[in-house]
Amino acid sequence: MHLLNVGHLYESTARFTHSIIGTYPTGADDLRSAYTGAISTLRPDALRAEPEGLVVSYEDGGWADHCRANNVFAHIVGPSTPSSGPTREAWDNTIAQAVKLIRDIHPDLGRLVDLMVTDVVVFNSGADGGGSANRMPGVVLMSPAAGWGTLDYAMCLVHEALHSGLFVLDTVNVMFKLPPEVLEGEEYRALSAVKIGQKRPLVAAFHAAAVAVPLMFMEDSQGKSDLVDKYTASLRDACRDMQTKRKYFTEYGRLLLDEMTEWAETDPIDFEQVAHALSSPEFAGYKPAAAA
């Protein structure tokens, strides 16, 4: 699956970076610093991205203020309450453990997070989830539930990192023939793999299906099956429904959809394919077909 392949993401991110700052990274080791330089041009001057690592902040930090001022993720930021020093220390420690767990599950999942996530903003809000937005590249909002363990933090980071990665892939290669605001229309909606039984705008439905794949893989790697049991049938239904909207996908979008659909239809679900997709050179490149 191209949508999970780190080599493909690296290539696309290099092209994305070039489109913004006019130069290509000199190699894989330079990609993160080049990417953060590019996305910093899309962020407020006071909130530039660091070239390495994760910057963790809280409800009183600059990103939280930015979200409040611009009504971004109001359901997470709005109800947040002040966090104490011990709570913040626990968050920091668990995030660090989650990053290690991601790398232990699969090194290329770690590379995905290392490249795409620059800032994590943690809230006491009761929203029990996370969020990321194209207008805030690199930033993950997180509102941990009281019962979250390290795996839950890890899955939240991977979930939002892949959303950011899909934004880069879509910017560089273009997945849909119509703009997102048009695809909000009722006739373009498709079943969600996560909000089971509900139809969502086509872009959101595609994203939800895509991010379900690594989360199921991560859970399976830890000997758990809650998400696998919950999403296997709904992911198949979502892919089948999106196939009925095939005419709205570009050639590249159809490639991603077809690969995901093929995987979703395996019975039983084959998680070795996910590990292969993350690292295999088979999925690393993509060149659109020449116009006739």
Short mmCIF file of N, CA and C in Angstrom, two decimals, residues 176-247:
data_model
loop_
_atom_site.label_atom_id
_atom_site.label_comp_id
_atom_site.label_asym_id
_atom_site.label_seq_id
_atom_site.Cartn_x
_atom_site.Cartn_y
_atom_site.Cartn_z
N PHE A 176 -8.22 13.36 -5.50
CA PHE A 176 -9.61 13.52 -5.89
C PHE A 176 -9.74 14.51 -7.04
N LYS A 177 -10.74 14.29 -7.86
CA LYS A 177 -10.96 15.14 -9.03
C LYS A 177 -11.69 16.43 -8.68
N LEU A 178 -12.34 16.45 -7.54
CA LEU A 178 -13.11 17.62 -7.13
C LEU A 178 -12.53 18.18 -5.83
N PRO A 179 -12.66 19.48 -5.58
CA PRO A 179 -12.12 20.05 -4.35
C PRO A 179 -12.89 19.56 -3.12
N PRO A 180 -12.23 19.57 -1.94
CA PRO A 180 -12.87 19.04 -0.73
C PRO A 180 -14.21 19.67 -0.41
N GLU A 181 -14.34 20.98 -0.65
CA GLU A 181 -15.61 21.63 -0.31
C GLU A 181 -16.76 21.12 -1.17
N VAL A 182 -16.49 20.73 -2.40
CA VAL A 182 -17.52 20.13 -3.25
C VAL A 182 -17.84 18.72 -2.77
N LEU A 183 -16.81 17.98 -2.37
CA LEU A 183 -17.00 16.60 -1.92
C LEU A 183 -17.70 16.51 -0.57
N GLU A 184 -18.01 17.65 0.03
CA GLU A 184 -18.84 17.66 1.24
C GLU A 184 -20.29 17.33 0.93
N GLY A 185 -20.69 17.45 -0.34
CA GLY A 185 -22.08 17.26 -0.73
C GLY A 185 -22.60 15.86 -0.44
N GLU A 186 -23.89 15.77 -0.23
CA GLU A 186 -24.53 14.51 0.17
C GLU A 186 -24.26 13.39 -0.83
N GLU A 187 -24.24 13.72 -2.13
CA GLU A 187 -24.08 12.68 -3.15
C GLU A 187 -22.69 12.08 -3.18
N TYR A 188 -21.73 12.74 -2.51
CA TYR A 188 -20.35 12.25 -2.51
C TYR A 188 -20.00 11.51 -1.23
N ARG A 189 -20.93 11.37 -0.33
CA ARG A 189 -20.62 10.77 0.96
C ARG A 189 -20.46 9.26 0.83
N ALA A 190 -19.63 8.71 1.75
CA ALA A 190 -19.38 7.27 1.77
C ALA A 190 -19.33 6.80 3.21
N LEU A 191 -19.52 5.50 3.40
CA LEU A 191 -19.52 4.94 4.74
C LEU A 191 -18.19 5.14 5.44
N SER A 192 -18.25 5.38 6.73
CA SER A 192 -17.05 5.53 7.54
C SER A 192 -16.66 4.18 8.13
N ALA A 193 -15.36 3.89 8.13
CA ALA A 193 -14.88 2.67 8.76
C ALA A 193 -14.90 2.78 10.27
N VAL A 194 -14.90 4.01 10.79
CA VAL A 194 -14.78 4.24 12.23
C VAL A 194 -16.13 4.60 12.85
N LYS A 195 -16.82 5.57 12.25
CA LYS A 195 -18.17 5.91 12.71
C LYS A 195 -19.13 4.96 11.99
N ILE A 196 -19.22 3.77 12.54
CA ILE A 196 -19.85 2.64 11.84
C ILE A 196 -21.31 2.94 11.53
N GLY A 197 -21.65 2.71 10.25
CA GLY A 197 -23.02 2.93 9.79
C GLY A 197 -23.30 4.34 9.35
N GLN A 198 -22.37 5.27 9.58
CA GLN A 198 -22.56 6.66 9.19
C GLN A 198 -21.85 6.94 7.87
N LYS A 199 -22.42 7.87 7.11
CA LYS A 199 -21.76 8.32 5.88
C LYS A 199 -21.10 9.67 6.16
N ARG A 200 -19.89 9.82 5.58
CA ARG A 200 -19.13 11.05 5.78
C ARG A 200 -18.70 11.57 4.42
N PRO A 201 -18.31 12.85 4.34
CA PRO A 201 -17.77 13.36 3.08
C PRO A 201 -16.63 12.46 2.59
N LEU A 202 -16.48 12.35 1.29
CA LEU A 202 -15.60 11.36 0.70
C LEU A 202 -14.16 11.46 1.21
N VAL A 203 -13.64 12.68 1.33
CA VAL A 203 -12.26 12.83 1.81
C VAL A 203 -12.15 12.30 3.24
N ALA A 204 -13.10 12.66 4.08
CA ALA A 204 -13.07 12.20 5.48
C ALA A 204 -13.24 10.69 5.56
N ALA A 205 -14.10 10.12 4.72
CA ALA A 205 -14.29 8.67 4.72
C ALA A 205 -13.01 7.95 4.31
N PHE A 206 -12.33 8.51 3.31
CA PHE A 206 -11.07 7.89 2.86
C PHE A 206 -10.02 7.96 3.97
N HIS A 207 -9.89 9.13 4.58
CA HIS A 207 -8.91 9.28 5.67
C HIS A 207 -9.21 8.31 6.81
N ALA A 208 -10.47 8.20 7.19
CA ALA A 208 -10.83 7.33 8.31
C ALA A 208 -10.49 5.88 8.01
N ALA A 209 -10.73 5.45 6.77
CA ALA A 209 -10.39 4.08 6.40
C ALA A 209 -8.89 3.88 6.43
N ALA A 210 -8.15 4.84 5.89
CA ALA A 210 -6.69 4.71 5.81
C ALA A 210 -6.06 4.62 7.19
N VAL A 211 -6.48 5.48 8.11
CA VAL A 211 -5.84 5.48 9.42
C VAL A 211 -6.25 4.28 10.25
N ALA A 212 -7.36 3.63 9.92
CA ALA A 212 -7.75 2.42 10.65
C ALA A 212 -6.73 1.30 10.43
N VAL A 213 -6.08 1.28 9.26
CA VAL A 213 -5.19 0.17 8.92
C VAL A 213 -4.01 0.07 9.89
N PRO A 214 -3.20 1.13 10.09
CA PRO A 214 -2.08 0.98 11.02
C PRO A 214 -2.51 0.81 12.47
N LEU A 215 -3.68 1.35 12.84
CA LEU A 215 -4.14 1.18 14.22
C LEU A 215 -4.49 -0.28 14.50
N MET A 216 -5.15 -0.92 13.54
CA MET A 216 -5.44 -2.35 13.68
C MET A 216 -4.15 -3.15 13.75
N PHE A 217 -3.18 -2.78 12.91
CA PHE A 217 -1.88 -3.44 12.89
C PHE A 217 -1.17 -3.30 14.23
N MET A 218 -1.17 -2.10 14.79
CA MET A 218 -0.51 -1.85 16.07
C MET A 218 -1.15 -2.66 17.18
N GLU A 219 -2.47 -2.66 17.22
CA GLU A 219 -3.16 -3.41 18.26
C GLU A 219 -2.86 -4.90 18.15
N ASP A 220 -2.91 -5.43 16.93
CA ASP A 220 -2.62 -6.84 16.72
C ASP A 220 -1.21 -7.19 17.18
N SER A 221 -0.27 -6.28 16.96
CA SER A 221 1.12 -6.54 17.35
C SER A 221 1.27 -6.70 18.86
N GLN A 222 0.31 -6.15 19.60
CA GLN A 222 0.35 -6.22 21.07
C GLN A 222 -0.58 -7.29 21.62
N GLY A 223 -1.04 -8.18 20.73
CA GLY A 223 -1.88 -9.29 21.16
C GLY A 223 -3.29 -8.89 21.54
N LYS A 224 -3.75 -7.75 21.03
CA LYS A 224 -5.10 -7.27 21.31
C LYS A 224 -5.94 -7.33 20.04
N SER A 225 -7.25 -7.29 20.19
CA SER A 225 -8.10 -7.41 19.00
C SER A 225 -9.35 -6.54 19.03
N ASP A 226 -9.44 -5.60 19.97
CA ASP A 226 -10.65 -4.78 20.07
C ASP A 226 -10.95 -4.04 18.77
N LEU A 227 -9.95 -3.32 18.24
CA LEU A 227 -10.18 -2.56 17.01
C LEU A 227 -10.29 -3.48 15.80
N VAL A 228 -9.53 -4.56 15.81
CA VAL A 228 -9.61 -5.52 14.70
C VAL A 228 -11.02 -6.08 14.62
N ASP A 229 -11.56 -6.48 15.76
CA ASP A 229 -12.93 -7.02 15.79
C ASP A 229 -13.95 -5.96 15.40
N LYS A 230 -13.69 -4.73 15.82
CA LYS A 230 -14.67 -3.66 15.60
C LYS A 230 -14.67 -3.15 14.17
N TYR A 231 -13.47 -3.06 13.56
CA TYR A 231 -13.35 -2.36 12.28
C TYR A 231 -13.22 -3.26 11.05
N THR A 232 -12.96 -4.54 11.21
CA THR A 232 -12.72 -5.37 10.03
C THR A 232 -13.89 -5.30 9.05
N ALA A 233 -15.10 -5.55 9.54
CA ALA A 233 -16.26 -5.53 8.65
C ALA A 233 -16.56 -4.12 8.16
N SER A 234 -16.44 -3.13 9.05
CA SER A 234 -16.79 -1.76 8.65
C SER A 234 -15.77 -1.20 7.65
N LEU A 235 -14.49 -1.62 7.76
CA LEU A 235 -13.49 -1.18 6.79
C LEU A 235 -13.81 -1.75 5.42
N ARG A 236 -14.20 -3.02 5.36
CA ARG A 236 -14.60 -3.61 4.08
C ARG A 236 -15.79 -2.88 3.49
N ASP A 237 -16.79 -2.60 4.34
CA ASP A 237 -17.98 -1.89 3.86
C ASP A 237 -17.62 -0.50 3.35
N ALA A 238 -16.72 0.18 4.08
CA ALA A 238 -16.32 1.53 3.67
C ALA A 238 -15.59 1.50 2.34
N CYS A 239 -14.68 0.55 2.16
CA CYS A 239 -13.94 0.46 0.90
C CYS A 239 -14.88 0.14 -0.26
N ARG A 240 -15.80 -0.77 -0.04
CA ARG A 240 -16.75 -1.13 -1.09
C ARG A 240 -17.61 0.08 -1.47
N ASP A 241 -18.02 0.85 -0.45
CA ASP A 241 -18.85 2.02 -0.73
C ASP A 241 -18.05 3.10 -1.46
N MET A 242 -16.80 3.29 -1.06
CA MET A 242 -15.96 4.27 -1.76
C MET A 242 -15.70 3.85 -3.20
N GLN A 243 -15.66 2.55 -3.45
CA GLN A 243 -15.48 2.09 -4.83
C GLN A 243 -16.64 2.52 -5.72
N THR A 244 -17.83 2.71 -5.14
CA THR A 244 -18.97 3.19 -5.93
C THR A 244 -18.81 4.68 -6.28
N LYS A 245 -17.90 5.37 -5.62
CA LYS A 245 -17.60 6.78 -5.90
C LYS A 245 -16.29 6.90 -6.69
N ARG A 246 -15.90 5.82 -7.32
CA ARG A 246 -14.60 5.73 -7.95
C ARG A 246 -14.33 6.85 -8.97
N LYS A 247 -15.38 7.29 -9.64
CA LYS A 247 -15.19 8.30 -10.68
C LYS A 247 -14.72 9.63 -10.13
#
